[in-house]
């Protein structure tokens, strides 16, 4: 299976630069995974596709303002640091630009010394381990100094930090948003609950590995970065109950999907657990838990479009993307949504 098999043409002007005023007013393309049939709706109408007894799985991770702009203490040269993964003793795995200026021993100052860091090692793919020094509470300092780590294809400034988080975000730790969840409002979630749909909260802290481009020709040779997930007893029970009683498990976003598929046993049952996942889902994968998926429109040749293709078939997905381009849907993080069911 070739990377190029998942390519499609996307006009630059269809990349959404700003979130809509009303989260639930984005457009919704509904794709029948068996027939390839396509329908067009407004996102809030998704409630019409959910049935009593179904379980909606949401990822309640919270994006931290993980982008820090600092300066080398020795020279004053500007350095940008993106926090990826928290370790012990205030050590973080980070992405540093420019990397050549961040050799082990390099000291970086942020916010006139409010936060300081020292590069202590270089790890996979050139990422840097940085040990931070500060007085007070790290999260509060980060909230003061950090910026939201928007993807590089978004060039506009985000006026409200909260708009790059879901309304149900609870557990801090992500370097990127689970963007399919950005379309939900508290009112829409209440309406879904009143219909008799269970809502199960899981957590997967999204790292940049999810979004890294596939560089190898053969899809099967791509390696995913590990991401930390948690499923509690309540969520496991809700998902298991839906499966047992004939309901459907519909995941909001590829991250929720990867969480439940990573944690399930061979029979598709879940129990409370946590761990690291490197699961890579592409066509040929047999889903153990998921029946339907709510997702955004993803970059060409990305692991995300490969996951959606595993569920609905590559031809159906690429046809749907072609239709979305023709109908001028908005693409990527702040764009419109797709329901595959």
JSON list of C-alpha atoms in Angstrom, two decimals, residues 156-286:
[
{"chain": "A", "resi": 156, "resn": "UNK", "atom": "CA", "xyz": [-4.00, 33.61, 11.76]},
{"chain": "A", "resi": 157, "resn": "UNK", "atom": "CA", "xyz": [-3.58, 34.50, 15.43]},
{"chain": "A", "resi": 158, "resn": "UNK", "atom": "CA", "xyz": [-6.05, 32.79, 17.76]},
{"chain": "A", "resi": 159, "resn": "UNK", "atom": "CA", "xyz": [-7.87, 35.49, 19.72]},
{"chain": "A", "resi": 160, "resn": "UNK", "atom": "CA", "xyz": [-9.33, 33.14, 22.34]},
{"chain": "A", "resi": 161, "resn": "UNK", "atom": "CA", "xyz": [-7.14, 30.29, 23.66]},
{"chain": "A", "resi": 162, "resn": "UNK", "atom": "CA", "xyz": [-10.23, 28.31, 24.65]},
{"chain": "A", "resi": 163, "resn": "UNK", "atom": "CA", "xyz": [-11.25, 27.89, 21.02]},
{"chain": "A", "resi": 164, "resn": "UNK", "atom": "CA", "xyz": [-8.42, 25.39, 20.48]},
{"chain": "A", "resi": 165, "resn": "UNK", "atom": "CA", "xyz": [-9.90, 23.22, 23.22]},
{"chain": "A", "resi": 166, "resn": "UNK", "atom": "CA", "xyz": [-13.13, 21.25, 23.38]},
{"chain": "A", "resi": 167, "resn": "UNK", "atom": "CA", "xyz": [-15.84, 22.39, 25.79]},
{"chain": "A", "resi": 168, "resn": "UNK", "atom": "CA", "xyz": [-15.26, 19.16, 27.75]},
{"chain": "A", "resi": 169, "resn": "UNK", "atom": "CA", "xyz": [-11.44, 19.37, 27.96]},
{"chain": "A", "resi": 170, "resn": "UNK", "atom": "CA", "xyz": [-10.36, 18.34, 31.47]},
{"chain": "A", "resi": 171, "resn": "UNK", "atom": "CA", "xyz": [-6.92, 16.69, 31.65]},
{"chain": "A", "resi": 172, "resn": "UNK", "atom": "CA", "xyz": [-3.98, 18.87, 30.57]},
{"chain": "A", "resi": 173, "resn": "UNK", "atom": "CA", "xyz": [-1.27, 17.29, 28.46]},
{"chain": "A", "resi": 174, "resn": "UNK", "atom": "CA", "xyz": [-1.83, 17.63, 24.71]},
{"chain": "A", "resi": 175, "resn": "UNK", "atom": "CA", "xyz": [0.35, 19.38, 22.16]},
{"chain": "A", "resi": 176, "resn": "UNK", "atom": "CA", "xyz": [-2.54, 19.45, 19.67]},
{"chain": "A", "resi": 177, "resn": "UNK", "atom": "CA", "xyz": [-6.33, 19.44, 19.90]},
{"chain": "A", "resi": 178, "resn": "UNK", "atom": "CA", "xyz": [-8.59, 16.44, 19.23]},
{"chain": "A", "resi": 179, "resn": "UNK", "atom": "CA", "xyz": [-10.26, 18.65, 16.65]},
{"chain": "A", "resi": 180, "resn": "UNK", "atom": "CA", "xyz": [-13.37, 16.59, 15.89]},
{"chain": "A", "resi": 181, "resn": "UNK", "atom": "CA", "xyz": [-14.57, 17.53, 19.37]},
{"chain": "A", "resi": 182, "resn": "UNK", "atom": "CA", "xyz": [-14.35, 21.27, 18.69]},
{"chain": "A", "resi": 183, "resn": "UNK", "atom": "CA", "xyz": [-17.81, 21.17, 17.05]},
{"chain": "A", "resi": 184, "resn": "UNK", "atom": "CA", "xyz": [-19.67, 20.23, 20.22]},
{"chain": "A", "resi": 185, "resn": "UNK", "atom": "CA", "xyz": [-21.37, 22.73, 22.53]},
{"chain": "A", "resi": 186, "resn": "UNK", "atom": "CA", "xyz": [-22.67, 21.98, 26.05]},
{"chain": "A", "resi": 187, "resn": "UNK", "atom": "CA", "xyz": [-26.23, 22.32, 24.69]},
{"chain": "A", "resi": 188, "resn": "UNK", "atom": "CA", "xyz": [-25.62, 19.79, 21.92]},
{"chain": "A", "resi": 189, "resn": "UNK", "atom": "CA", "xyz": [-24.09, 17.29, 24.35]},
{"chain": "A", "resi": 190, "resn": "UNK", "atom": "CA", "xyz": [-27.12, 17.70, 26.64]},
{"chain": "A", "resi": 191, "resn": "UNK", "atom": "CA", "xyz": [-29.46, 17.08, 23.70]},
{"chain": "A", "resi": 192, "resn": "UNK", "atom": "CA", "xyz": [-27.54, 13.93, 22.78]},
{"chain": "A", "resi": 193, "resn": "UNK", "atom": "CA", "xyz": [-27.73, 12.72, 26.39]},
{"chain": "A", "resi": 194, "resn": "UNK", "atom": "CA", "xyz": [-31.49, 13.33, 26.55]},
{"chain": "A", "resi": 195, "resn": "UNK", "atom": "CA", "xyz": [-31.91, 11.11, 23.50]},
{"chain": "A", "resi": 196, "resn": "UNK", "atom": "CA", "xyz": [-30.59, 8.15, 25.51]},
{"chain": "A", "resi": 197, "resn": "UNK", "atom": "CA", "xyz": [-27.05, 8.16, 24.13]},
{"chain": "A", "resi": 198, "resn": "UNK", "atom": "CA", "xyz": [-24.33, 7.38, 26.68]},
{"chain": "A", "resi": 199, "resn": "UNK", "atom": "CA", "xyz": [-21.28, 9.66, 26.60]},
{"chain": "A", "resi": 200, "resn": "UNK", "atom": "CA", "xyz": [-18.02, 7.99, 27.62]},
{"chain": "A", "resi": 201, "resn": "UNK", "atom": "CA", "xyz": [-14.97, 10.12, 28.42]},
{"chain": "A", "resi": 202, "resn": "UNK", "atom": "CA", "xyz": [-11.53, 8.73, 27.65]},
{"chain": "A", "resi": 203, "resn": "UNK", "atom": "CA", "xyz": [-8.21, 10.56, 27.60]},
{"chain": "A", "resi": 204, "resn": "UNK", "atom": "CA", "xyz": [-5.42, 10.45, 25.04]},
{"chain": "A", "resi": 205, "resn": "UNK", "atom": "CA", "xyz": [-2.79, 13.17, 25.19]},
{"chain": "A", "resi": 206, "resn": "UNK", "atom": "CA", "xyz": [-2.20, 14.10, 21.57]},
{"chain": "A", "resi": 207, "resn": "UNK", "atom": "CA", "xyz": [1.44, 14.36, 20.56]},
{"chain": "A", "resi": 208, "resn": "UNK", "atom": "CA", "xyz": [2.80, 15.61, 17.28]},
{"chain": "A", "resi": 209, "resn": "UNK", "atom": "CA", "xyz": [3.35, 12.03, 16.15]},
{"chain": "A", "resi": 210, "resn": "UNK", "atom": "CA", "xyz": [-0.31, 11.84, 15.15]},
{"chain": "A", "resi": 211, "resn": "UNK", "atom": "CA", "xyz": [0.28, 14.65, 12.67]},
{"chain": "A", "resi": 212, "resn": "UNK", "atom": "CA", "xyz": [3.79, 13.90, 11.46]},
{"chain": "A", "resi": 213, "resn": "UNK", "atom": "CA", "xyz": [3.86, 13.29, 7.71]},
{"chain": "A", "resi": 214, "resn": "UNK", "atom": "CA", "xyz": [4.29, 9.76, 6.41]},
{"chain": "A", "resi": 215, "resn": "UNK", "atom": "CA", "xyz": [7.69, 9.86, 4.71]},
{"chain": "A", "resi": 216, "resn": "UNK", "atom": "CA", "xyz": [8.09, 6.21, 3.70]},
{"chain": "A", "resi": 217, "resn": "UNK", "atom": "CA", "xyz": [6.71, 4.96, 0.37]},
{"chain": "A", "resi": 218, "resn": "UNK", "atom": "CA", "xyz": [5.18, 1.80, 1.84]},
{"chain": "A", "resi": 219, "resn": "UNK", "atom": "CA", "xyz": [2.47, 2.73, 4.37]},
{"chain": "A", "resi": 220, "resn": "UNK", "atom": "CA", "xyz": [3.15, -0.39, 6.46]},
{"chain": "A", "resi": 221, "resn": "UNK", "atom": "CA", "xyz": [6.69, 0.84, 7.24]},
{"chain": "A", "resi": 222, "resn": "UNK", "atom": "CA", "xyz": [5.54, 4.04, 8.97]},
{"chain": "A", "resi": 223, "resn": "UNK", "atom": "CA", "xyz": [6.10, 4.15, 12.73]},
{"chain": "A", "resi": 224, "resn": "UNK", "atom": "CA", "xyz": [3.77, 6.11, 15.04]},
{"chain": "A", "resi": 225, "resn": "UNK", "atom": "CA", "xyz": [5.07, 7.96, 18.11]},
{"chain": "A", "resi": 226, "resn": "UNK", "atom": "CA", "xyz": [3.73, 6.78, 21.46]},
{"chain": "A", "resi": 227, "resn": "UNK", "atom": "CA", "xyz": [0.93, 8.71, 23.18]},
{"chain": "A", "resi": 228, "resn": "UNK", "atom": "CA", "xyz": [-0.41, 8.27, 26.71]},
{"chain": "A", "resi": 229, "resn": "UNK", "atom": "CA", "xyz": [-4.04, 7.23, 27.26]},
{"chain": "A", "resi": 230, "resn": "UNK", "atom": "CA", "xyz": [-6.39, 6.55, 30.17]},
{"chain": "A", "resi": 231, "resn": "UNK", "atom": "CA", "xyz": [-9.76, 4.79, 30.37]},
{"chain": "A", "resi": 232, "resn": "UNK", "atom": "CA", "xyz": [-11.61, 4.71, 33.69]},
{"chain": "A", "resi": 233, "resn": "UNK", "atom": "CA", "xyz": [-14.11, 2.14, 34.95]},
{"chain": "A", "resi": 234, "resn": "UNK", "atom": "CA", "xyz": [-17.16, 4.25, 34.09]},
{"chain": "A", "resi": 235, "resn": "UNK", "atom": "CA", "xyz": [-16.12, 4.76, 30.47]},
{"chain": "A", "resi": 236, "resn": "UNK", "atom": "CA", "xyz": [-15.25, 1.08, 30.02]},
{"chain": "A", "resi": 237, "resn": "UNK", "atom": "CA", "xyz": [-18.66, 0.05, 31.41]},
{"chain": "A", "resi": 238, "resn": "UNK", "atom": "CA", "xyz": [-20.56, 2.43, 29.11]},
{"chain": "A", "resi": 239, "resn": "UNK", "atom": "CA", "xyz": [-18.73, 1.23, 26.01]},
{"chain": "A", "resi": 240, "resn": "UNK", "atom": "CA", "xyz": [-19.07, -2.46, 26.94]},
{"chain": "A", "resi": 241, "resn": "UNK", "atom": "CA", "xyz": [-22.78, -2.01, 27.70]},
{"chain": "A", "resi": 242, "resn": "UNK", "atom": "CA", "xyz": [-23.45, -0.45, 24.30]},
{"chain": "A", "resi": 243, "resn": "UNK", "atom": "CA", "xyz": [-21.71, -3.36, 22.56]},
{"chain": "A", "resi": 244, "resn": "UNK", "atom": "CA", "xyz": [-23.55, -5.97, 24.64]},
{"chain": "A", "resi": 245, "resn": "UNK", "atom": "CA", "xyz": [-26.98, -4.43, 24.12]},
{"chain": "A", "resi": 246, "resn": "UNK", "atom": "CA", "xyz": [-26.72, -3.90, 20.38]},
{"chain": "A", "resi": 247, "resn": "UNK", "atom": "CA", "xyz": [-25.89, -0.19, 20.44]},
{"chain": "A", "resi": 248, "resn": "UNK", "atom": "CA", "xyz": [-23.11, 1.37, 18.41]},
{"chain": "A", "resi": 249, "resn": "UNK", "atom": "CA", "xyz": [-19.85, 2.85, 19.65]},
{"chain": "A", "resi": 250, "resn": "UNK", "atom": "CA", "xyz": [-19.23, 6.13, 17.83]},
{"chain": "A", "resi": 251, "resn": "UNK", "atom": "CA", "xyz": [-15.89, 7.79, 18.49]},
{"chain": "A", "resi": 252, "resn": "UNK", "atom": "CA", "xyz": [-15.40, 11.54, 18.33]},
{"chain": "A", "resi": 253, "resn": "UNK", "atom": "CA", "xyz": [-12.08, 11.86, 16.55]},
{"chain": "A", "resi": 254, "resn": "UNK", "atom": "CA", "xyz": [-9.25, 9.58, 15.55]},
{"chain": "A", "resi": 255, "resn": "UNK", "atom": "CA", "xyz": [-7.70, 9.94, 19.02]},
{"chain": "A", "resi": 256, "resn": "UNK", "atom": "CA", "xyz": [-10.77, 8.48, 20.78]},
{"chain": "A", "resi": 257, "resn": "UNK", "atom": "CA", "xyz": [-10.78, 5.72, 18.18]},
{"chain": "A", "resi": 258, "resn": "UNK", "atom": "CA", "xyz": [-7.11, 4.89, 18.73]},
{"chain": "A", "resi": 259, "resn": "UNK", "atom": "CA", "xyz": [-7.65, 4.87, 22.50]},
{"chain": "A", "resi": 260, "resn": "UNK", "atom": "CA", "xyz": [-10.45, 2.30, 22.56]},
{"chain": "A", "resi": 261, "resn": "UNK", "atom": "CA", "xyz": [-8.86, 0.16, 19.85]},
{"chain": "A", "resi": 262, "resn": "UNK", "atom": "CA", "xyz": [-5.56, 0.13, 21.77]},
{"chain": "A", "resi": 263, "resn": "UNK", "atom": "CA", "xyz": [-7.17, -0.83, 25.05]},
{"chain": "A", "resi": 264, "resn": "UNK", "atom": "CA", "xyz": [-9.67, -3.47, 23.88]},
{"chain": "A", "resi": 265, "resn": "UNK", "atom": "CA", "xyz": [-9.07, -7.19, 24.18]},
{"chain": "A", "resi": 266, "resn": "UNK", "atom": "CA", "xyz": [-9.59, -9.55, 21.23]},
{"chain": "A", "resi": 267, "resn": "UNK", "atom": "CA", "xyz": [-13.34, -9.72, 21.96]},
{"chain": "A", "resi": 268, "resn": "UNK", "atom": "CA", "xyz": [-13.59, -5.94, 21.89]},
{"chain": "A", "resi": 269, "resn": "UNK", "atom": "CA", "xyz": [-14.13, -5.58, 25.63]},
{"chain": "A", "resi": 270, "resn": "UNK", "atom": "CA", "xyz": [-12.58, -2.80, 27.70]},
{"chain": "A", "resi": 271, "resn": "UNK", "atom": "CA", "xyz": [-11.53, -2.45, 31.31]},
{"chain": "A", "resi": 272, "resn": "UNK", "atom": "CA", "xyz": [-10.10, 0.49, 33.23]},
{"chain": "A", "resi": 273, "resn": "UNK", "atom": "CA", "xyz": [-6.49, 0.93, 32.17]},
{"chain": "A", "resi": 274, "resn": "UNK", "atom": "CA", "xyz": [-3.81, 3.37, 31.13]},
{"chain": "A", "resi": 275, "resn": "UNK", "atom": "CA", "xyz": [-0.67, 3.11, 29.05]},
{"chain": "A", "resi": 276, "resn": "UNK", "atom": "CA", "xyz": [1.16, 4.19, 25.92]},
{"chain": "A", "resi": 277, "resn": "UNK", "atom": "CA", "xyz": [-0.05, 3.43, 22.43]},
{"chain": "A", "resi": 278, "resn": "UNK", "atom": "CA", "xyz": [1.70, 3.42, 19.06]},
{"chain": "A", "resi": 279, "resn": "UNK", "atom": "CA", "xyz": [-1.27, 1.91, 17.23]},
{"chain": "A", "resi": 280, "resn": "UNK", "atom": "CA", "xyz": [-1.32, 2.71, 13.50]},
{"chain": "A", "resi": 281, "resn": "UNK", "atom": "CA", "xyz": [-4.66, 2.04, 11.82]},
{"chain": "A", "resi": 282, "resn": "UNK", "atom": "CA", "xyz": [-4.76, 1.78, 8.02]},
{"chain": "A", "resi": 283, "resn": "UNK", "atom": "CA", "xyz": [-6.82, -0.24, 5.49]},
{"chain": "A", "resi": 284, "resn": "UNK", "atom": "CA", "xyz": [-6.92, -3.90, 6.36]},
{"chain": "A", "resi": 285, "resn": "UNK", "atom": "CA", "xyz": [-7.31, -3.20, 10.09]},
{"chain": "A", "resi": 286, "resn": "UNK", "atom": "CA", "xyz": [-10.24, -5.01, 11.75]}
]
